[in-house]
């Protein structure tokens, strides 16, 4: 055995070189990190400067501070957190005189047209003002989309044609999932009917994930932890990759960047798709075999997966009928449904619970849900009579839309385009409207939150009722732009509002909510409004036992059931 002196003598000669090597590795790592960060910052700034140049010259910019160096660049960087502030100030200043202004934004400077030009904006053809191009850029669809072509990715006819028509047929299935997922995620069942604190955003996210996925992949997969994790990872990685390339990579190099960065997205997509891919493959094969057998065709499923498969088959292009592409198309739709329903439901709840009338609003909703939800099994179209819920959804989207700006288009026309009031928009510039301000500028009470302002009044005659009927949540107009407007209006809005009614109705029937003591905080990120993750809400499960009509009782199987 070596004594301590020997050990010391053996080790000492290695200490110096080892320390030196370690120091060098750390040094290289540090230098690499500094160089990479510096490179990213320089590319980012150069890219922003180039984008600033694409904006129309003669239009004033929002948020710029004169006499400061690089005012537009500074305003662009500040827009990440101060977008709403910029929008409000410029709206006050320019819109009263019907003038456009340019809103700085990290994606691109956005020229905001006055409301009088919104109808002109949406009536321009795609090759002049393009919606698809903005979607492709924000979501990286050309590189990360399912394919087989971009045109195919933008074909949403399955939603417009099949999903909207089949809403009554899907309602009970969706309601079953609402009950299952909200019971599973909302609060700790062990606490019974005691008050408990929940982090609202997290819990709404988990519940919505199951409900939105039920439409796309069905049960039981939508409830599996493996699928939930895989689809969440796919949404996050896809979103970050597309945004990273849009923010840091010049358009000329974006194909190269996507070529390298797409692999984590494809891997995450594969992890989610492989869980339902065999089912898609099996149905594709069945459809191929059964094309000439009427009986087999009659037995086919009636769900989104089947509609997508049949729609692809109808195109007669083998590339469209590839099970892998079909699975990826389903995942893209799952991304749309999860993100939009999560944001809208959480904003609706937070705005409602922040209101000074929260208790009364909840009571009215509960009354309506008690009357309608138990009738769904007999009449799935009964959700159309949930006027209070519909009005609350429309009012929340009006008051606190998912995004402050909308109707976003890129000018594709090589010679640019001039608006009716004479504003010239060059090729490559981006144009849109201020959704939030337009929705809040319809009279004295437009700045107030009145959840039941769109509930039909009880008129004396049918004729009068028809004449005074307020618009519903899915009816878009210049004062209701949260679903967009024109040819690219959201095709999923009928399904979205129906599902939101089921979720809200079930929640108010099943839990008591304590109104918030302070107004809920919303985080503004680049024009999007998202409830704070930290918001804690107090809930209590209503006592089971069917004491009141409409209460939720537990069946012996452990499932919950709404009593009639
Ligand atoms: C409350 C929830 C939702 C909101 C607030 C919402 C909002 C929007 C908005 C603002 C647009 C852009 C319209 C335009 O550019 O003019 C859009 C487009 C779209 N939405 Fe939704 N959406 C929701 C739910 C859904 C759902 C559930 C689906 C799928 C089932 C869906 C599918 C789509 C598709 C495919 C488009 C692109 C349409 C096109 O470019 O032609 N959305 N949505």
Coordinates of C-alpha atoms and ligand atoms in Angstrom, one line a residue:
X1 CA 0.0 0.0 0.0
X2 CA 1.2 3.4 -0.9
X3 CA 1.8 5.8 2.0
X4 CA 0.6 9.4 1.8
X5 CA 4.0 10.8 0.7
X6 CA 4.1 8.3 -2.2
X7 CA 0.5 9.1 -3.2
X8 CA 1.3 12.8 -3.1
X9 CA 4.4 12.2 -5.4
X10 CA 2.4 10.1 -7.8
X11 CA -0.5 12.5 -8.2
X12 CA 1.4 15.9 -8.3
X13 CA 2.8 15.5 -11.8
X14 CA -0.7 15.1 -13.2
X15 CA -2.4 17.9 -11.3
X16 CA -0.8 20.7 -13.4
X17 CA -1.7 19.3 -16.9
X18 CA -5.1 18.2 -15.7
X19 CA -5.9 21.7 -14.3
X20 CA -4.6 23.3 -17.4
X21 CA -6.7 21.0 -19.7
X22 CA -9.8 21.7 -17.6
X23 CA -9.1 25.4 -17.7
X24 CA -8.8 25.3 -21.5
X25 CA -12.0 23.3 -22.0
X26 CA -13.9 25.8 -19.7
X27 CA -12.3 28.6 -21.6
X28 CA -13.3 27.2 -25.0
X29 CA -16.8 26.6 -23.8
X30 CA -17.1 30.1 -22.5
X31 CA -15.6 31.6 -25.7
X32 CA -18.0 29.5 -27.7
X33 CA -21.0 30.6 -25.7
X34 CA -20.0 34.3 -25.9
X35 CA -19.4 34.0 -29.7
X36 CA -22.7 32.1 -30.3
X37 CA -24.7 34.7 -28.1
X38 CA -22.9 37.6 -29.9
X39 CA -23.6 36.0 -33.3
X40 CA -27.3 35.6 -32.4
X41 CA -27.6 39.2 -31.2
X42 CA -25.9 40.6 -34.3
X43 CA -28.0 38.4 -36.6
X44 CA -31.1 39.4 -34.7
X45 CA -30.3 43.1 -34.9
X46 CA -29.4 42.9 -38.6
X47 CA -32.6 41.0 -39.3
X48 CA -34.7 43.6 -37.4
X49 CA -33.1 46.4 -39.3
X50 CA -33.8 44.7 -42.6
X51 CA -37.4 44.1 -41.6
X52 CA -37.8 47.7 -40.5
X53 CA -36.9 48.7 -44.0
X54 CA -39.8 46.6 -45.5
X55 CA -42.4 48.9 -43.7
X56 CA -44.0 51.6 -45.8
X57 CA -41.9 54.8 -45.5
X58 CA -44.5 57.5 -45.1
X59 CA -46.5 55.9 -42.3
X60 CA -45.8 57.0 -38.7
X61 CA -44.5 54.4 -36.2
X62 CA -46.1 53.7 -32.8
X63 CA -43.8 53.6 -29.8
X64 CA -40.8 55.4 -31.2
X65 CA -39.1 58.0 -28.9
X66 CA -37.7 60.8 -30.9
X67 CA -34.2 62.1 -30.2
X68 CA -33.1 58.6 -29.2
X69 CA -30.6 56.6 -31.2
X70 CA -32.2 53.8 -33.4
X71 CA -35.7 54.7 -32.4
X72 CA -37.5 52.1 -34.6
X73 CA -35.1 49.3 -33.5
X74 CA -35.6 50.2 -29.8
X75 CA -39.4 50.3 -30.3
X76 CA -39.3 46.9 -31.9
X77 CA -37.4 45.4 -29.0
X78 CA -39.6 47.1 -26.5
X79 CA -42.7 45.8 -28.3
X80 CA -42.1 42.4 -26.7
X81 CA -43.6 43.7 -23.4
X82 CA -45.1 47.0 -24.4
X83 CA -47.1 46.1 -27.6
X84 CA -50.5 47.0 -26.1
X85 CA -49.2 50.3 -24.7
X86 CA -47.9 51.2 -28.2
X87 CA -51.2 50.1 -29.8
X88 CA -53.4 52.1 -27.5
X89 CA -51.3 55.3 -27.8
X90 CA -51.1 55.2 -31.6
X91 CA -54.8 54.3 -31.9
X92 CA -55.7 57.5 -29.9
X93 CA -53.4 59.6 -32.0
X94 CA -54.0 58.4 -35.6
X95 CA -57.3 56.5 -35.8
X96 CA -59.5 59.4 -34.9
X97 CA -58.3 61.0 -38.1
X98 CA -58.6 57.8 -40.1
X99 CA -54.9 57.4 -40.6
X100 CA -52.8 54.2 -40.5
X101 CA -49.8 53.6 -38.3
X102 CA -47.0 51.0 -38.1
X103 CA -46.9 48.9 -35.0
X104 CA -43.3 47.6 -34.2
X105 CA -43.2 43.9 -33.7
X106 CA -40.4 41.3 -33.6
X107 CA -42.0 39.2 -36.3
X108 CA -42.4 42.1 -38.7
X109 CA -43.5 45.8 -38.5
X110 CA -47.3 45.7 -38.9
X111 CA -49.1 48.5 -40.6
X112 CA -52.5 49.0 -38.8
X113 CA -55.2 50.2 -41.1
X114 CA -58.1 52.3 -39.8
X115 CA -61.4 50.4 -39.3
X116 CA -62.9 51.9 -42.4
X117 CA -60.4 49.8 -44.5
X118 CA -61.0 46.4 -42.8
X119 CA -63.5 45.3 -45.4
X120 CA -61.2 46.3 -48.2
X121 CA -58.4 44.4 -46.5
X122 CA -60.3 41.1 -46.3
X123 CA -61.6 41.3 -49.9
X124 CA -58.2 41.3 -51.5
X125 CA -57.2 38.1 -53.3
X126 CA -54.6 35.8 -51.8
X127 CA -52.0 36.6 -54.5
X128 CA -52.2 40.3 -53.5
X129 CA -52.5 40.2 -49.7
X130 CA -51.7 36.7 -48.4
X131 CA -52.9 35.1 -45.2
X132 CA -51.2 31.8 -46.1
X133 CA -47.8 33.4 -46.3
X134 CA -48.1 34.9 -42.7
X135 CA -49.3 31.5 -41.4
X136 CA -46.4 29.7 -43.1
X137 CA -43.8 32.2 -41.6
X138 CA -45.2 32.1 -38.1
X139 CA -45.6 28.3 -38.0
X140 CA -42.9 27.3 -40.4
X141 CA -45.4 25.3 -42.3
X142 CA -43.3 24.9 -45.4
X143 CA -40.7 23.0 -43.4
X144 CA -42.5 21.7 -40.3
X145 CA -46.0 21.2 -41.8
X146 CA -47.4 17.8 -42.6
X147 CA -47.2 18.1 -46.4
X148 CA -47.4 16.7 -49.0
X149 CA -47.7 20.2 -50.4
X150 CA -48.3 23.7 -48.9
X151 CA -51.6 23.9 -50.7
X152 CA -52.6 20.6 -49.1
X153 CA -51.6 21.9 -45.6
X154 CA -53.8 25.0 -46.1
X155 CA -56.8 22.8 -47.1
X156 CA -59.1 23.0 -44.0
X157 CA -62.2 21.9 -45.8
X158 CA -62.6 19.0 -43.4
X159 CA -63.3 21.4 -40.6
X160 CA -65.6 23.6 -42.7
X161 CA -67.5 20.8 -44.3
X162 CA -67.4 17.8 -42.0
X163 CA -66.7 19.0 -38.4
X164 CA -69.2 21.9 -38.4
X165 CA -71.9 19.7 -39.9
X166 CA -71.2 16.9 -37.4
X167 CA -71.2 19.0 -34.2
X168 CA -74.5 17.6 -32.9
X169 CA -73.3 14.0 -33.6
X170 CA -70.1 14.8 -31.6
X171 CA -71.6 16.7 -28.7
X172 CA -72.3 13.8 -26.4
X173 CA -68.9 12.3 -27.0
X174 CA -67.3 15.7 -26.3
X175 CA -69.4 16.1 -23.2
X176 CA -68.4 12.7 -21.9
X177 CA -64.8 13.8 -22.3
X178 CA -65.5 17.1 -20.6
X179 CA -66.9 15.3 -17.5
X180 CA -64.1 12.8 -17.5
X181 CA -61.2 15.2 -17.9
X182 CA -62.5 18.0 -15.6
X183 CA -63.3 15.4 -12.9
X184 CA -59.7 14.0 -13.2
X185 CA -57.9 17.4 -13.2
X186 CA -59.9 19.9 -11.3
X187 CA -58.8 19.9 -7.7
X188 CA -57.9 17.0 -5.4
X189 CA -60.8 14.5 -5.2
X190 CA -59.6 13.5 -1.7
X191 CA -60.6 16.9 -0.4
X192 CA -64.3 16.1 -1.3
X193 CA -66.3 19.2 -0.9
X194 CA -63.8 21.2 1.1
X195 CA -62.5 24.5 -0.4
X196 CA -59.1 24.1 -2.1
X197 CA -56.7 26.3 -4.0
X198 CA -55.9 25.5 -7.6
X199 CA -53.5 27.0 -10.1
X200 CA -56.1 27.8 -12.7
X201 CA -53.9 28.0 -15.8
X202 CA -52.2 24.6 -15.2
X203 CA -55.5 22.8 -14.5
X204 CA -57.4 24.3 -17.4
X205 CA -54.5 23.3 -19.7
X206 CA -54.6 19.7 -18.6
X207 CA -58.3 19.5 -18.9
X208 CA -58.5 21.1 -22.3
X209 CA -55.7 18.9 -23.6
X210 CA -57.8 15.8 -23.1
X211 CA -61.0 17.4 -24.4
X212 CA -59.3 18.8 -27.5
X213 CA -57.5 15.6 -28.2
X214 CA -60.7 13.5 -27.9
X215 CA -61.8 15.1 -31.2
X216 CA -58.6 14.3 -32.9
X217 CA -57.5 10.9 -31.6
X218 CA -60.5 9.7 -29.6
X219 CA -60.7 7.9 -26.3
X220 CA -58.9 6.3 -24.5
X221 CA -55.8 7.7 -26.2
X222 CA -56.7 11.3 -25.4
X223 CA -56.5 10.4 -21.7
X224 CA -53.2 8.6 -21.8
X225 CA -50.3 10.3 -20.0
X226 CA -48.0 9.2 -22.8
X227 CA -50.0 11.0 -25.5
X228 CA -50.5 14.1 -23.4
X229 CA -46.8 14.5 -22.8
X230 CA -46.0 13.7 -26.4
X231 CA -48.5 16.1 -27.9
X232 CA -47.5 18.9 -25.4
X233 CA -43.8 18.4 -26.3
X234 CA -44.6 18.5 -30.0
X235 CA -46.6 21.8 -29.7
X236 CA -43.9 23.5 -27.6
X237 CA -40.9 22.3 -29.8
X238 CA -42.7 23.1 -33.0
X239 CA -43.7 26.6 -31.8
X240 CA -40.2 27.5 -30.5
X241 CA -38.5 26.3 -33.6
X242 CA -40.7 28.3 -35.9
X243 CA -40.4 31.4 -33.8
X244 CA -36.6 31.0 -33.4
X245 CA -36.1 30.8 -37.1
X246 CA -38.5 33.7 -37.8
X247 CA -36.8 35.9 -35.1
X248 CA -33.1 35.0 -35.7
X249 CA -32.6 33.7 -39.3
X250 CA -32.7 35.8 -42.4
X251 CA -35.2 34.5 -45.0
X252 CA -32.5 33.5 -47.4
X253 CA -31.0 31.1 -44.8
X254 CA -34.3 29.9 -43.3
X255 CA -34.4 26.7 -45.5
X256 CA -30.9 25.8 -44.2
X257 CA -31.8 26.6 -40.6
X258 CA -35.0 24.5 -40.8
X259 CA -33.0 21.7 -42.4
X260 CA -30.9 21.5 -39.3
X261 CA -33.5 22.4 -36.6
X262 CA -36.5 20.4 -37.9
X263 CA -35.2 17.1 -36.5
X264 CA -36.3 17.6 -32.8
X265 CA -39.7 18.7 -34.2
X266 CA -40.0 15.7 -36.3
X267 CA -38.9 13.4 -33.5
X268 CA -41.5 15.0 -31.1
X269 CA -44.2 14.6 -33.8
X270 CA -43.2 11.0 -34.4
X271 CA -43.5 10.3 -30.6
X272 CA -47.1 11.5 -30.6
X273 CA -48.1 10.2 -34.0
X274 CA -46.8 6.6 -33.4
X275 CA -49.5 6.3 -30.7
X276 CA -52.4 6.5 -33.2
X277 CA -50.6 5.8 -36.4
X278 CA -51.6 2.0 -36.5
X279 CA -55.2 3.1 -36.3
X280 CA -54.8 5.5 -39.2
X281 CA -53.0 2.8 -41.2
X282 CA -55.7 0.3 -40.5
X283 CA -58.5 2.7 -41.6
X284 CA -56.6 3.7 -44.7
X285 CA -56.2 0.0 -45.6
X286 CA -59.9 -0.7 -44.8
X287 CA -61.0 2.2 -47.0
X288 CA -58.8 0.9 -49.9
X289 CA -60.3 -2.6 -49.6
X290 CA -63.8 -1.5 -49.0
X291 CA -64.0 1.0 -51.8
X292 CA -66.3 -1.3 -53.8
X293 CA -68.0 -2.9 -50.8
X294 CA -71.0 -0.8 -49.7
X295 CA -71.5 -2.7 -46.5
X296 CA -68.0 -2.1 -45.2
X297 CA -68.3 1.6 -46.1
X298 CA -71.5 1.9 -44.1
X299 CA -69.8 0.6 -41.0
X300 CA -67.0 3.1 -41.0
X301 CA -66.3 5.5 -38.1
X302 CA -67.7 9.0 -38.0
X303 CA -64.9 11.1 -36.5
X304 CA -62.3 13.6 -37.5
X305 CA -59.7 10.9 -38.3
X306 CA -62.1 9.2 -40.7
X307 CA -63.2 12.5 -42.4
X308 CA -59.5 13.4 -43.0
X309 CA -58.8 10.0 -44.5
X310 CA -61.9 10.1 -46.7
X311 CA -61.2 13.7 -47.8
X312 CA -57.6 12.6 -48.8
X313 CA -59.0 9.6 -50.7
X314 CA -61.4 11.8 -52.6
X315 CA -58.5 13.8 -54.0
X316 CA -57.2 10.7 -55.8
X317 CA -53.6 11.6 -55.1
X318 CA -51.6 8.8 -53.5
X319 CA -49.3 11.3 -51.8
X320 CA -52.3 12.7 -49.9
X321 CA -53.4 9.2 -48.9
X322 CA -50.1 8.4 -47.1
X323 CA -51.0 7.4 -43.5
X324 CA -48.0 9.2 -42.1
X325 CA -49.1 12.5 -43.7
X326 CA -52.6 12.0 -42.5
X327 CA -51.4 11.4 -38.9
X328 CA -49.3 14.6 -39.1
X329 CA -52.3 16.5 -40.4
X330 CA -54.3 15.3 -37.4
X331 CA -51.6 16.5 -35.0
X332 CA -51.5 19.9 -36.6
X333 CA -55.3 20.2 -36.0
X334 CA -54.7 19.0 -32.4
X335 CA -52.2 21.9 -32.0
X336 CA -54.9 24.4 -33.2
X337 CA -57.6 23.0 -30.9
X338 CA -55.5 22.7 -27.8
X339 CA -53.9 26.2 -28.0
X340 CA -57.1 28.1 -28.9
X341 CA -59.4 26.4 -26.4
X342 CA -56.9 26.6 -23.6
X343 CA -56.4 30.4 -24.1
X344 CA -60.0 31.2 -24.5
X345 CA -61.3 29.1 -21.6
X346 CA -58.7 30.4 -19.2
X347 CA -59.3 34.0 -20.2
X348 CA -63.1 33.6 -19.9
X349 CA -62.7 32.2 -16.3
X350 CA -60.2 34.7 -15.2
X351 CA -62.1 37.7 -16.5
X352 CA -65.4 36.4 -15.1
X353 CA -63.9 35.7 -11.6
X354 CA -62.3 39.2 -11.6
X355 CA -65.6 40.9 -12.1
X356 CA -67.4 42.5 -9.2
X357 CA -70.5 40.7 -10.2
X358 CA -68.8 37.3 -10.4
X359 CA -71.2 35.6 -8.0
X360 CA -74.3 36.7 -10.0
X361 CA -72.7 35.8 -13.3
X362 CA -71.9 32.3 -12.0
X363 CA -75.5 31.9 -10.7
X364 CA -77.0 32.8 -14.1
X365 CA -74.7 30.4 -15.9
X366 CA -75.4 27.7 -13.4
X367 CA -79.2 28.2 -13.9
X368 CA -78.8 27.8 -17.6
X369 CA -76.5 24.8 -17.4
X370 CA -78.9 23.1 -15.0
X371 CA -81.7 23.4 -17.5
X372 CA -79.8 22.5 -20.7
X373 CA -77.1 20.0 -20.0
X374 CA -79.3 17.2 -18.7
X375 CA -81.3 17.4 -22.0
X376 CA -78.2 16.9 -24.2
X377 CA -78.7 13.1 -24.5
X378 CA -82.1 13.6 -26.1
X379 CA -81.3 16.8 -28.0
X380 CA -77.6 17.5 -28.6
X381 CA -78.5 20.8 -30.4
X382 CA -79.7 22.1 -27.0
X383 CA -76.3 23.9 -26.6
X384 CA -77.7 26.5 -29.1
X385 CA -80.1 27.6 -26.4
X386 CA -77.2 28.3 -23.9
X387 CA -77.6 32.1 -24.6
X388 CA -75.9 33.2 -21.4
X389 CA -72.9 31.0 -22.0
X390 CA -72.7 32.2 -25.7
X391 CA -72.9 35.8 -24.7
X392 CA -70.2 35.4 -22.0
X393 CA -67.9 33.8 -24.6
X394 CA -68.5 36.5 -27.2
X395 CA -68.1 39.2 -24.6
X396 CA -64.8 37.8 -23.3
X397 CA -63.4 37.5 -26.8
X398 CA -64.5 41.1 -27.4
X399 CA -63.1 42.5 -24.2
X400 CA -59.9 40.4 -23.9
X401 CA -59.1 38.9 -27.4
X402 CA -56.5 36.2 -27.8
X403 CA -54.4 38.6 -29.9
X404 CA -54.6 42.4 -29.9
X405 CA -54.1 42.5 -33.7
X406 CA -55.6 40.5 -36.5
X407 CA -56.5 40.1 -40.2
X408 CA -52.8 39.9 -40.8
X409 CA -51.7 39.7 -44.4
X410 CA -48.4 40.1 -46.3
X411 CA -48.3 42.1 -49.5
X412 CA -47.3 39.7 -52.3
X413 CA -48.1 41.9 -55.2
X414 CA -44.7 42.9 -56.8
X415 CA -45.9 46.4 -57.4
X416 CA -47.3 46.8 -53.9
X417 CA -50.8 47.9 -53.3
X418 CA -52.6 51.2 -52.5
X419 CA -55.5 51.2 -50.0
X420 CA -58.7 53.2 -50.8
X421 CA -57.5 56.1 -48.7
X422 CA -54.2 56.3 -50.6
X423 CA -51.8 54.5 -48.3
X424 CA -49.1 52.7 -50.4
X425 CA -48.0 49.3 -49.0
X426 CA -44.9 47.9 -50.7
X427 CA -44.3 44.2 -51.5
X428 CA -43.1 42.3 -48.4
X429 CA -44.8 44.6 -45.9
X430 CA -47.4 43.4 -43.5
X431 CA -50.8 44.8 -42.8
X432 CA -53.6 44.2 -40.3
X433 CA -56.1 45.8 -37.9
X434 CA -56.3 46.4 -34.2
X435 CA -58.8 43.8 -33.1
X436 CA -58.9 45.0 -29.5
X437 CA -59.5 48.6 -30.2
X438 CA -62.0 48.0 -33.0
X439 CA -64.0 45.7 -30.6
X440 CA -63.9 48.3 -27.9
X441 CA -65.0 51.3 -29.9
X442 CA -68.7 50.7 -30.3
X443 CA -70.3 53.3 -28.0
X444 CA -70.2 54.4 -24.4
X445 CA -70.2 51.0 -22.7
X446 CA -67.8 49.3 -25.1
X447 CA -65.0 49.6 -22.6
X448 CA -67.0 47.8 -19.9
X449 CA -67.2 44.0 -19.4
X450 CA -70.9 43.0 -19.6
X451 CA -71.0 39.3 -19.9
X452 CA -74.7 39.1 -20.8
X453 CA -74.9 42.0 -23.2
X454 CA -75.6 39.5 -26.1
X455 CA -78.4 37.6 -24.4
X456 CA -81.6 37.9 -26.4
X457 CA -84.3 39.9 -24.7
X458 CA -87.6 38.2 -24.0
X459 CA -89.6 40.0 -26.7
X460 CA -93.4 39.9 -26.9
X461 CA -93.6 38.6 -30.5
X462 CA -91.5 36.2 -32.6
X463 CA -91.1 39.0 -35.2
X464 CA -89.8 41.4 -32.6
X465 CA -87.5 38.7 -31.2
X466 CA -86.0 38.1 -34.6
X467 CA -85.5 41.8 -35.3
X468 CA -83.8 42.5 -32.0
X469 CA -81.7 39.2 -31.8
X470 CA -78.2 40.0 -30.7
X471 CA -75.3 38.4 -32.5
X472 CA -73.9 35.1 -31.3
X473 CA -70.3 34.2 -30.5
X474 CA -69.7 32.7 -33.9
X475 CA -71.1 35.6 -35.9
X476 CA -68.1 37.7 -37.0
X477 CA -68.2 41.3 -38.0
X478 CA -66.0 44.4 -37.8
X479 CA -66.9 44.6 -34.1
X480 CA -66.2 40.9 -33.5
X481 CA -62.9 40.0 -35.1
X482 CA -61.5 37.5 -32.6
X483 CA -62.2 34.7 -35.1
X484 CA -61.0 36.8 -38.0
X485 CA -63.2 37.7 -41.0
X486 CA -63.5 37.0 -44.7
X487 CA -62.3 34.0 -46.7
X488 CA -59.9 32.9 -43.9
X489 CA -62.3 33.3 -41.0
X490 CA -61.7 30.6 -38.4
X491 CA -63.5 27.4 -39.6
X492 CA -63.3 25.8 -36.2
X493 CA -65.3 28.5 -34.4
X494 CA -68.6 26.5 -34.4
X495 CA -66.9 23.6 -32.8
X496 CA -64.9 25.8 -30.4
X497 CA -67.9 27.7 -29.1
X498 CA -69.9 24.5 -28.7
X499 CA -67.1 22.9 -26.7
X500 CA -66.5 26.0 -24.6
X501 CA -70.2 25.9 -23.6
X502 CA -69.9 22.3 -22.5
X503 CA -66.8 23.0 -20.5
X504 CA -68.1 26.2 -18.8
X505 CA -71.5 24.6 -18.2
X506 CA -70.0 21.5 -16.5
X507 CA -67.6 23.6 -14.4
X508 CA -70.3 25.9 -12.9
X509 CA -72.5 22.9 -12.2
X510 CA -69.8 20.9 -10.5
X511 CA -67.7 23.4 -8.6
X512 CA -68.3 26.5 -6.6
X513 CA -65.8 29.2 -7.5
X514 CA -64.7 32.0 -5.1
X515 CA -64.5 35.3 -7.0
X516 CA -61.0 36.7 -7.1
X517 CA -60.2 39.4 -4.6
X518 CA -58.0 41.2 -7.1
X519 CA -58.3 41.4 -10.8
X520 CA -56.4 38.5 -12.5
X521 CA -53.1 39.5 -14.1
X522 CA -52.6 38.9 -17.8
X523 CA -49.2 38.7 -19.3
X524 CA -48.8 40.6 -22.6
X525 CA -46.3 38.9 -24.9
X526 CA -46.0 40.5 -28.4
X527 CA -49.6 41.3 -28.6
X528 CA -50.9 38.1 -27.1
X529 CA -52.7 38.1 -23.8
X530 CA -52.2 35.1 -21.5
X531 CA -53.4 34.6 -17.9
X532 CA -50.6 34.5 -15.3
X533 CA -49.5 30.9 -14.3
X534 CA -49.4 32.1 -10.7
X535 CA -53.1 32.9 -10.4
X536 CA -54.7 30.8 -7.7
X537 CA -58.4 30.2 -7.6
X538 CA -60.4 28.8 -4.7
X539 CA -62.9 26.1 -5.7
X540 CA -65.1 23.7 -3.8
X541 CA -66.8 20.7 -5.3
X542 CA -70.6 20.9 -4.9
X543 CA -72.0 18.4 -2.5
X544 CA -73.1 15.2 -4.3
X545 CA -76.5 13.7 -3.6
X546 CA -78.7 15.5 -6.0
X547 CA -80.1 17.9 -3.5
X548 CA -80.6 20.5 -6.2
X549 CA -81.6 19.8 -9.8
X550 CA -78.5 20.0 -12.0
X551 CA -76.0 19.0 -9.2
X552 CA -73.4 16.5 -10.1
X553 CA -73.7 13.1 -8.4
X554 CA -71.3 10.2 -8.3
X555 CA -72.4 7.0 -9.8
X556 CA -71.3 3.8 -8.2
X557 CA -68.8 3.4 -11.0
X558 CA -67.1 6.6 -9.9
X559 CA -68.2 8.5 -13.0
X560 CA -70.0 11.7 -12.4
X561 CA -73.5 12.4 -13.8
X562 CA -75.5 15.5 -14.1
X563 CA -78.9 15.0 -12.6
X564 CA -82.0 16.2 -14.4
Ligands
LIG1 C1 -61.9 30.0 -29.3 C2 -61.1 29.3 -30.1 C3 -60.5 29.9 -31.4 C4 -60.1 31.1 -31.7 C5 -60.2 32.4 -30.9 C6 -59.6 31.1 -33.1 C7 -59.2 32.2 -33.8 C8 -58.7 32.1 -35.1 C9 -58.3 33.2 -35.9 C10 -58.2 34.7 -35.4 C11 -57.9 32.8 -37.1 C12 -57.3 33.6 -38.3 C13 -58.4 34.2 -39.2 C14 -57.9 35.2 -40.2 O1 -56.7 35.3 -40.5 O2 -58.7 36.0 -40.6 C15 -58.2 31.4 -37.1 C16 -57.9 30.6 -38.2 C17 -58.0 29.2 -38.2 N1 -58.6 28.4 -37.2 FE1 -59.3 29.1 -35.4 N2 -59.7 29.8 -33.5 C18 -60.2 29.0 -32.5 C19 -60.5 27.7 -32.6 C20 -60.2 26.8 -33.6 C21 -60.4 25.4 -33.6 C22 -61.0 24.6 -32.5 C23 -60.0 24.9 -34.8 C24 -60.0 23.5 -35.4 C25 -60.9 22.7 -35.1 C26 -59.5 26.1 -35.6 C27 -58.9 26.0 -36.8 C28 -58.5 27.1 -37.5 C29 -57.9 27.0 -38.9 C30 -57.7 25.7 -39.6 C31 -57.6 28.3 -39.3 C32 -57.0 28.8 -40.6 C33 -58.1 29.2 -41.6 C34 -57.6 29.7 -42.9 O3 -56.5 30.2 -43.0 O4 -58.4 29.6 -43.9 N3 -59.6 27.2 -34.8 N4 -58.7 31.0 -35.9

